[in-house]
Amino acid sequence: MIIDIHTHTFPDAIAAKAVDKLKHNSHTEPVLDGTALSLSVSAKAAGVDLAVIQPVATSPQQVREINDGAVETNRHTSVTRLLSFGCMHPAFAEPEKELARLAEAGVKGIKLHPVYQLTDMDDPSYVRVLRAAADAGLLVLVHAGIDVGFLDRTYSDVDKIAQALDAVPDGRYLLAHMGGWRQWDEAEVLFAGRDNVWFDTSFSLGDMTPLGDGFYDTHSLERLSEERFLQMAETFGTDRLLFGTDSPWEDQAKEIARIRALPLDEAEKTAILGGNAARLLGVEA
């Protein structure tokens, strides 16, 4: 079973506009058009059994509508191969009730993105959300480290994430981008050995694909080298790594091939590509 734990889609009416804005913010080229249909087609072509959508609420007013959409998406997973997490915003008035509602509806987790939500991850409002998620039994995926579209924003720095996680030690956490995009050395120190923390591989291995607007003439395209990725895999444990692509920003088939080409044993690669996620999500591999 292959599970892509970290993907994004947008409503059809705004997908083109949203992807265009994000690609110019990040100066990177998308692979898909941002619609659910394009992700479903990609998943089937690449042999991905589940593509997990990670929605982000940029205002508290969006939360219920996005979560209603997640529940609806999950009614059709057997056909589309798409499984959606819910969302939460730190300014949402009653996270406890909303996250309990999601859990009752069978949603597996929520996505938090401090950079887009303009709130430091160690803010008490996020700690409240983490407490509510833990009480509801929901997995929490957090954007970790720098965001490629906002290189100067520090809301999701790994030290702030560590403080938030320490405040709610009974939660279950999935840290995107190998624990902290371009803060990998710090992430390795802060998060190694935590038995309630997992890491996704999205947007972390190999060089980025530039938009071609000249930005990367003076900025690095580099992410983790294979050697550094393997060092982190050893530190965290391959049983803690979950395959993710950050689609539409990476090609699912190519990223699967990248994992399969790593000098790990087959059992480890199988676990990263889907076995670990299946256990964490409670789905049949």
mmCIF file of C-alpha atoms in Angstrom:
data_model
loop_
_atom_site.group_PDB
_atom_site.id
_atom_site.type_symbol
_atom_site.label_atom_id
_atom_site.label_comp_id
_atom_site.label_asym_id
_atom_site.label_seq_id
_atom_site.Cartn_x
_atom_site.Cartn_y
_atom_site.Cartn_z
ATOM 1 C CA MET A 1 0.000 0.000 0.000
ATOM 2 C CA ILE A 2 1.262 3.470 -0.897
ATOM 3 C CA ILE A 3 -0.039 6.455 1.061
ATOM 4 C CA ASP A 4 0.872 10.037 0.174
ATOM 5 C CA ILE A 5 0.259 11.663 3.542
ATOM 6 C CA HIS A 6 0.747 15.279 2.430
ATOM 7 C CA THR A 7 -1.171 16.695 -0.538
ATOM 8 C CA HIS A 8 -3.230 19.789 -1.269
ATOM 9 C CA THR A 9 -6.279 20.559 -3.362
ATOM 10 C CA PHE A 10 -8.512 23.589 -3.751
ATOM 11 C CA PRO A 11 -12.148 24.022 -4.748
ATOM 12 C CA ASP A 12 -12.484 23.951 -8.527
ATOM 13 C CA ALA A 13 -13.669 27.567 -8.644
ATOM 14 C CA ILE A 14 -10.484 28.938 -7.070
ATOM 15 C CA ALA A 15 -7.865 26.273 -7.826
ATOM 16 C CA ALA A 16 -6.258 28.052 -10.781
ATOM 17 C CA LYS A 17 -6.021 31.358 -8.927
ATOM 18 C CA ALA A 18 -4.728 29.738 -5.734
ATOM 19 C CA VAL A 19 -2.035 27.694 -7.459
ATOM 20 C CA ASP A 20 -0.927 30.669 -9.538
ATOM 21 C CA LYS A 21 -0.539 32.820 -6.426
ATOM 22 C CA LEU A 22 1.342 30.126 -4.538
ATOM 23 C CA LYS A 23 3.717 29.352 -7.388
ATOM 24 C CA HIS A 24 4.704 33.004 -7.651
ATOM 25 C CA ASN A 25 5.145 33.267 -3.882
ATOM 26 C CA SER A 26 7.390 30.201 -3.841
ATOM 27 C CA HIS A 27 8.988 30.683 -7.276
ATOM 28 C CA THR A 28 8.466 26.961 -7.865
ATOM 29 C CA GLU A 29 6.601 25.131 -10.608
ATOM 30 C CA PRO A 30 3.526 23.028 -9.751
ATOM 31 C CA VAL A 31 2.934 19.635 -11.338
ATOM 32 C CA LEU A 32 -0.877 19.538 -11.086
ATOM 33 C CA ASP A 33 -3.609 22.166 -11.356
ATOM 34 C CA GLY A 34 -4.683 21.955 -7.712
ATOM 35 C CA THR A 35 -8.068 20.322 -8.289
ATOM 36 C CA ALA A 36 -9.228 17.165 -6.570
ATOM 37 C CA LEU A 37 -9.740 15.521 -9.952
ATOM 38 C CA SER A 38 -6.129 16.096 -10.995
ATOM 39 C CA LEU A 39 -4.885 14.617 -7.714
ATOM 40 C CA SER A 40 -7.162 11.600 -8.057
ATOM 41 C CA VAL A 41 -5.928 10.965 -11.599
ATOM 42 C CA SER A 42 -2.312 11.372 -10.477
ATOM 43 C CA ALA A 43 -2.773 8.987 -7.555
ATOM 44 C CA LYS A 44 -4.241 6.269 -9.755
ATOM 45 C CA ALA A 45 -1.509 6.682 -12.380
ATOM 46 C CA ALA A 46 1.286 6.572 -9.779
ATOM 47 C CA GLY A 47 -0.139 3.640 -7.847
ATOM 48 C CA VAL A 48 -0.947 5.711 -4.770
ATOM 49 C CA ASP A 49 -3.696 3.979 -2.796
ATOM 50 C CA LEU A 50 -4.504 6.976 -0.603
ATOM 51 C CA ALA A 51 -3.656 10.631 -1.191
ATOM 52 C CA VAL A 52 -4.270 12.488 2.050
ATOM 53 C CA ILE A 53 -5.426 16.073 1.562
ATOM 54 C CA GLN A 54 -4.158 18.593 4.118
ATOM 55 C CA PRO A 55 -6.437 21.663 4.071
ATOM 56 C CA VAL A 56 -5.403 24.956 5.656
ATOM 57 C CA ALA A 57 -7.807 27.506 7.132
ATOM 58 C CA THR A 58 -6.396 31.005 6.730
ATOM 59 C CA SER A 59 -9.225 32.497 8.804
ATOM 60 C CA PRO A 60 -11.460 31.105 11.558
ATOM 61 C CA GLN A 61 -14.495 31.742 9.361
ATOM 62 C CA GLN A 62 -13.295 29.076 6.907
ATOM 63 C CA VAL A 63 -13.014 26.244 9.409
ATOM 64 C CA ARG A 64 -16.495 24.732 9.381
ATOM 65 C CA GLU A 65 -16.898 24.938 5.605
ATOM 66 C CA ILE A 66 -13.521 23.301 4.987
ATOM 67 C CA ASN A 67 -14.276 20.589 7.515
ATOM 68 C CA ASP A 68 -17.676 19.913 5.978
ATOM 69 C CA GLY A 69 -15.863 19.503 2.665
ATOM 70 C CA ALA A 70 -13.417 17.059 4.239
ATOM 71 C CA VAL A 71 -16.234 14.881 5.530
ATOM 72 C CA GLU A 72 -17.850 14.912 2.086
ATOM 73 C CA THR A 73 -14.554 14.031 0.378
ATOM 74 C CA ASN A 74 -14.151 11.044 2.658
ATOM 75 C CA ARG A 75 -17.495 9.621 1.588
ATOM 76 C CA HIS A 76 -15.980 8.931 -1.835
ATOM 77 C CA THR A 77 -12.484 7.689 -0.906
ATOM 78 C CA SER A 78 -13.023 4.216 -2.342
ATOM 79 C CA VAL A 79 -13.538 5.760 -5.786
ATOM 80 C CA THR A 80 -11.236 8.797 -5.731
ATOM 81 C CA ARG A 81 -8.398 7.496 -3.500
ATOM 82 C CA LEU A 82 -8.590 10.866 -1.717
ATOM 83 C CA LEU A 83 -8.803 11.037 2.077
ATOM 84 C CA SER A 84 -9.032 14.460 3.701
ATOM 85 C CA PHE A 85 -7.858 15.688 7.055
ATOM 86 C CA GLY A 86 -9.746 18.532 8.667
ATOM 87 C CA CYS A 87 -8.430 21.926 9.644
ATOM 88 C CA MET A 88 -8.389 24.291 12.587
ATOM 89 C CA HIS A 89 -7.445 27.936 13.060
ATOM 90 C CA PRO A 90 -5.959 29.248 16.311
ATOM 91 C CA ALA A 91 -8.561 32.049 16.458
ATOM 92 C CA PHE A 92 -11.526 29.674 16.129
ATOM 93 C CA ALA A 93 -13.827 30.183 19.106
ATOM 94 C CA GLU A 94 -14.581 26.599 20.149
ATOM 95 C CA PRO A 95 -11.975 24.159 18.844
ATOM 96 C CA GLU A 96 -13.043 21.504 21.335
ATOM 97 C CA LYS A 97 -16.537 21.160 19.866
ATOM 98 C CA GLU A 98 -15.394 21.308 16.248
ATOM 99 C CA LEU A 99 -12.633 18.742 16.651
ATOM 100 C CA ALA A 100 -14.947 16.413 18.527
ATOM 101 C CA ARG A 101 -17.357 16.754 15.592
ATOM 102 C CA LEU A 102 -14.598 15.825 13.155
ATOM 103 C CA ALA A 103 -13.570 12.798 15.172
ATOM 104 C CA GLU A 104 -17.176 11.612 15.372
ATOM 105 C CA ALA A 105 -17.394 11.936 11.572
ATOM 106 C CA GLY A 106 -14.380 9.653 11.189
ATOM 107 C CA VAL A 107 -11.822 12.270 10.144
ATOM 108 C CA LYS A 108 -8.317 11.074 11.036
ATOM 109 C CA GLY A 109 -6.534 14.325 11.811
ATOM 110 C CA ILE A 110 -6.088 18.042 11.231
ATOM 111 C CA LYS A 111 -3.530 20.282 9.545
ATOM 112 C CA LEU A 112 -2.070 23.396 11.161
ATOM 113 C CA HIS A 113 0.021 25.918 9.252
ATOM 114 C CA PRO A 114 1.337 28.689 11.531
ATOM 115 C CA VAL A 115 2.925 30.592 8.625
ATOM 116 C CA TYR A 116 -0.390 30.963 6.801
ATOM 117 C CA GLN A 117 -2.281 31.459 10.060
ATOM 118 C CA LEU A 118 0.093 34.234 11.173
ATOM 119 C CA THR A 119 0.450 32.877 14.695
ATOM 120 C CA ASP A 120 3.491 31.537 16.532
ATOM 121 C CA MET A 121 3.177 27.806 17.079
ATOM 122 C CA ASP A 122 3.900 28.155 20.805
ATOM 123 C CA ASP A 123 1.036 30.644 21.244
ATOM 124 C CA PRO A 124 -1.533 29.562 23.869
ATOM 125 C CA SER A 125 -4.216 29.454 21.184
ATOM 126 C CA TYR A 126 -2.358 26.653 19.397
ATOM 127 C CA VAL A 127 -1.744 24.831 22.664
ATOM 128 C CA ARG A 128 -5.509 24.880 23.188
ATOM 129 C CA VAL A 129 -6.001 23.372 19.729
ATOM 130 C CA LEU A 130 -3.425 20.660 20.435
ATOM 131 C CA ARG A 131 -5.171 19.858 23.718
ATOM 132 C CA ALA A 132 -8.523 19.589 21.947
ATOM 133 C CA ALA A 133 -7.053 17.404 19.200
ATOM 134 C CA ALA A 134 -5.459 15.064 21.728
ATOM 135 C CA ASP A 135 -8.738 14.775 23.616
ATOM 136 C CA ALA A 136 -10.538 13.969 20.347
ATOM 137 C CA GLY A 137 -7.919 11.388 19.340
ATOM 138 C CA LEU A 138 -6.920 13.292 16.209
ATOM 139 C CA LEU A 139 -3.481 13.228 14.625
ATOM 140 C CA VAL A 140 -2.063 16.739 14.107
ATOM 141 C CA LEU A 141 0.062 17.509 11.053
ATOM 142 C CA VAL A 142 2.050 20.727 11.508
ATOM 143 C CA HIS A 143 3.919 22.640 8.849
ATOM 144 C CA ALA A 144 7.411 22.596 10.332
ATOM 145 C CA GLY A 145 10.242 25.012 9.653
ATOM 146 C CA ILE A 146 10.495 27.724 7.028
ATOM 147 C CA ASP A 147 7.865 28.054 4.299
ATOM 148 C CA VAL A 148 9.268 28.254 0.778
ATOM 149 C CA GLY A 149 6.836 31.050 -0.074
ATOM 150 C CA PHE A 150 7.607 33.196 2.978
ATOM 151 C CA LEU A 151 11.268 32.741 3.796
ATOM 152 C CA ASP A 152 11.323 35.460 6.465
ATOM 153 C CA ARG A 153 8.385 34.236 8.552
ATOM 154 C CA THR A 154 9.289 32.488 11.810
ATOM 155 C CA TYR A 155 5.863 31.376 13.076
ATOM 156 C CA SER A 156 6.644 27.692 12.577
ATOM 157 C CA ASP A 157 10.253 27.580 13.702
ATOM 158 C CA VAL A 158 11.099 24.226 15.209
ATOM 159 C CA ASP A 159 11.868 25.572 18.688
ATOM 160 C CA LYS A 160 8.327 26.973 18.875
ATOM 161 C CA ILE A 161 6.889 23.667 17.704
ATOM 162 C CA ALA A 162 8.872 21.817 20.366
ATOM 163 C CA GLN A 163 7.484 24.069 23.096
ATOM 164 C CA ALA A 164 3.918 23.534 21.890
ATOM 165 C CA LEU A 165 4.347 19.770 21.741
ATOM 166 C CA ASP A 166 5.861 19.760 25.216
ATOM 167 C CA ALA A 167 2.728 21.514 26.496
ATOM 168 C CA VAL A 168 0.500 18.660 25.273
ATOM 169 C CA PRO A 169 2.670 15.549 25.613
ATOM 170 C CA ASP A 170 -0.158 13.062 25.090
ATOM 171 C CA GLY A 171 -0.972 14.235 21.559
ATOM 172 C CA ARG A 172 0.125 12.551 18.321
ATOM 173 C CA TYR A 173 2.065 14.745 15.925
ATOM 174 C CA LEU A 174 3.220 14.512 12.336
ATOM 175 C CA LEU A 175 5.803 17.151 11.473
ATOM 176 C CA ALA A 176 5.931 18.033 7.800
ATOM 177 C CA HIS A 177 9.083 18.328 5.708
ATOM 178 C CA MET A 178 11.266 15.984 7.780
ATOM 179 C CA GLY A 179 10.600 17.876 10.970
ATOM 180 C CA GLY A 180 11.506 21.402 9.886
ATOM 181 C CA TRP A 181 12.098 22.669 6.369
ATOM 182 C CA ARG A 182 15.616 24.131 6.176
ATOM 183 C CA GLN A 183 15.851 23.804 9.950
ATOM 184 C CA TRP A 184 16.774 20.155 9.725
ATOM 185 C CA ASP A 185 19.772 20.205 12.053
ATOM 186 C CA GLU A 186 17.715 21.788 14.831
ATOM 187 C CA ALA A 187 14.780 19.461 14.168
ATOM 188 C CA GLU A 188 17.011 16.423 14.465
ATOM 189 C CA VAL A 189 18.103 17.523 17.932
ATOM 190 C CA LEU A 190 14.678 18.633 19.174
ATOM 191 C CA PHE A 191 12.495 15.776 17.962
ATOM 192 C CA ALA A 192 14.615 12.619 17.931
ATOM 193 C CA GLY A 193 13.455 9.976 20.367
ATOM 194 C CA ARG A 194 9.932 11.305 20.870
ATOM 195 C CA ASP A 195 7.542 8.379 20.752
ATOM 196 C CA ASN A 196 4.540 10.528 19.786
ATOM 197 C CA VAL A 197 6.142 12.344 16.843
ATOM 198 C CA TRP A 198 6.388 11.239 13.210
ATOM 199 C CA PHE A 199 7.823 12.989 10.156
ATOM 200 C CA ASP A 200 6.727 13.270 6.552
ATOM 201 C CA THR A 201 9.149 13.352 3.640
ATOM 202 C CA SER A 202 7.321 15.993 1.597
ATOM 203 C CA PHE A 203 9.268 18.691 -0.252
ATOM 204 C CA SER A 204 12.490 17.632 1.446
ATOM 205 C CA LEU A 205 14.614 15.343 -0.728
ATOM 206 C CA GLY A 206 16.554 16.608 -3.737
ATOM 207 C CA ASP A 207 16.446 20.005 -5.425
ATOM 208 C CA MET A 208 13.320 22.062 -6.057
ATOM 209 C CA THR A 209 11.916 22.730 -9.538
ATOM 210 C CA PRO A 210 12.203 26.496 -10.135
ATOM 211 C CA LEU A 211 9.532 28.599 -11.788
ATOM 212 C CA GLY A 212 12.105 30.158 -14.093
ATOM 213 C CA ASP A 213 11.531 33.758 -13.038
ATOM 214 C CA GLY A 214 15.148 34.339 -12.019
ATOM 215 C CA PHE A 215 14.584 34.135 -8.262
ATOM 216 C CA TYR A 216 16.725 31.039 -7.889
ATOM 217 C CA ASP A 217 19.601 32.645 -9.723
ATOM 218 C CA THR A 218 20.517 34.049 -6.306
ATOM 219 C CA HIS A 219 18.715 31.626 -3.957
ATOM 220 C CA SER A 220 19.451 27.966 -3.334
ATOM 221 C CA LEU A 221 17.303 25.193 -4.797
ATOM 222 C CA GLU A 222 18.909 22.730 -2.429
ATOM 223 C CA ARG A 223 16.978 20.641 0.046
ATOM 224 C CA LEU A 224 18.218 17.480 1.763
ATOM 225 C CA SER A 225 20.871 15.477 -0.017
ATOM 226 C CA GLU A 226 20.367 11.723 -0.064
ATOM 227 C CA GLU A 227 23.198 11.355 2.446
ATOM 228 C CA ARG A 228 21.670 13.870 4.869
ATOM 229 C CA PHE A 229 18.200 12.367 4.441
ATOM 230 C CA LEU A 230 19.557 8.936 5.336
ATOM 231 C CA GLN A 231 21.309 10.349 8.394
ATOM 232 C CA MET A 232 18.015 11.817 9.599
ATOM 233 C CA ALA A 233 16.195 8.581 8.805
ATOM 234 C CA GLU A 234 18.655 6.752 11.035
ATOM 235 C CA THR A 235 18.252 9.327 13.806
ATOM 236 C CA PHE A 236 14.455 9.372 13.742
ATOM 237 C CA GLY A 237 14.003 5.737 12.719
ATOM 238 C CA THR A 238 12.516 4.652 9.412
ATOM 239 C CA ASP A 239 9.421 3.533 11.341
ATOM 240 C CA ARG A 240 8.810 7.258 12.016
ATOM 241 C CA LEU A 241 8.898 8.409 8.379
ATOM 242 C CA LEU A 242 5.790 8.823 6.228
ATOM 243 C CA PHE A 243 5.906 9.372 2.488
ATOM 244 C CA GLY A 244 4.509 12.704 1.314
ATOM 245 C CA THR A 245 4.804 14.811 -1.823
ATOM 246 C CA ASP A 246 3.207 18.195 -1.068
ATOM 247 C CA SER A 247 1.335 17.694 -4.361
ATOM 248 C CA PRO A 248 0.682 19.695 -6.530
ATOM 249 C CA TRP A 249 4.292 20.820 -5.950
ATOM 250 C CA GLU A 250 5.925 17.457 -6.581
ATOM 251 C CA ASP A 251 5.153 14.583 -8.960
ATOM 252 C CA GLN A 252 3.869 11.552 -7.082
ATOM 253 C CA ALA A 253 5.386 8.944 -9.399
ATOM 254 C CA LYS A 254 8.804 10.608 -9.327
ATOM 255 C CA GLU A 255 8.776 10.934 -5.545
ATOM 256 C CA ILE A 256 7.849 7.265 -5.136
ATOM 257 C CA ALA A 257 10.774 6.366 -7.398
ATOM 258 C CA ARG A 258 13.049 8.601 -5.329
ATOM 259 C CA ILE A 259 12.168 6.703 -2.144
ATOM 260 C CA ARG A 260 12.511 3.339 -3.868
ATOM 261 C CA ALA A 261 15.993 4.294 -5.074
ATOM 262 C CA LEU A 262 17.282 4.903 -1.542
ATOM 263 C CA PRO A 263 19.834 2.395 -0.211
ATOM 264 C CA LEU A 264 17.456 1.074 2.448
ATOM 265 C CA ASP A 265 16.146 -2.446 2.723
ATOM 266 C CA GLU A 266 12.835 -3.247 1.058
ATOM 267 C CA ALA A 267 10.949 -3.544 4.333
ATOM 268 C CA GLU A 268 12.024 -0.039 5.338
ATOM 269 C CA LYS A 269 11.014 1.437 1.990
ATOM 270 C CA THR A 270 7.659 -0.323 2.123
ATOM 271 C CA ALA A 271 7.092 1.089 5.600
ATOM 272 C CA ILE A 272 7.961 4.639 4.549
ATOM 273 C CA LEU A 273 5.813 4.479 1.419
ATOM 274 C CA GLY A 274 2.697 3.389 3.241
ATOM 275 C CA GLY A 275 3.011 0.919 6.084
ATOM 276 C CA ASN A 276 3.839 3.513 8.721
ATOM 277 C CA ALA A 277 1.009 5.783 7.602
ATOM 278 C CA ALA A 278 -1.471 2.909 7.514
ATOM 279 C CA ARG A 279 -0.709 2.079 11.136
ATOM 280 C CA LEU A 280 -0.856 5.705 12.231
ATOM 281 C CA LEU A 281 -4.152 6.342 10.435
ATOM 282 C CA GLY A 282 -5.658 3.019 11.419
ATOM 283 C CA VAL A 283 -6.360 1.896 7.863
ATOM 284 C CA GLU A 284 -5.794 -1.543 6.379
ATOM 285 C CA ALA A 285 -2.523 -1.876 4.456
#
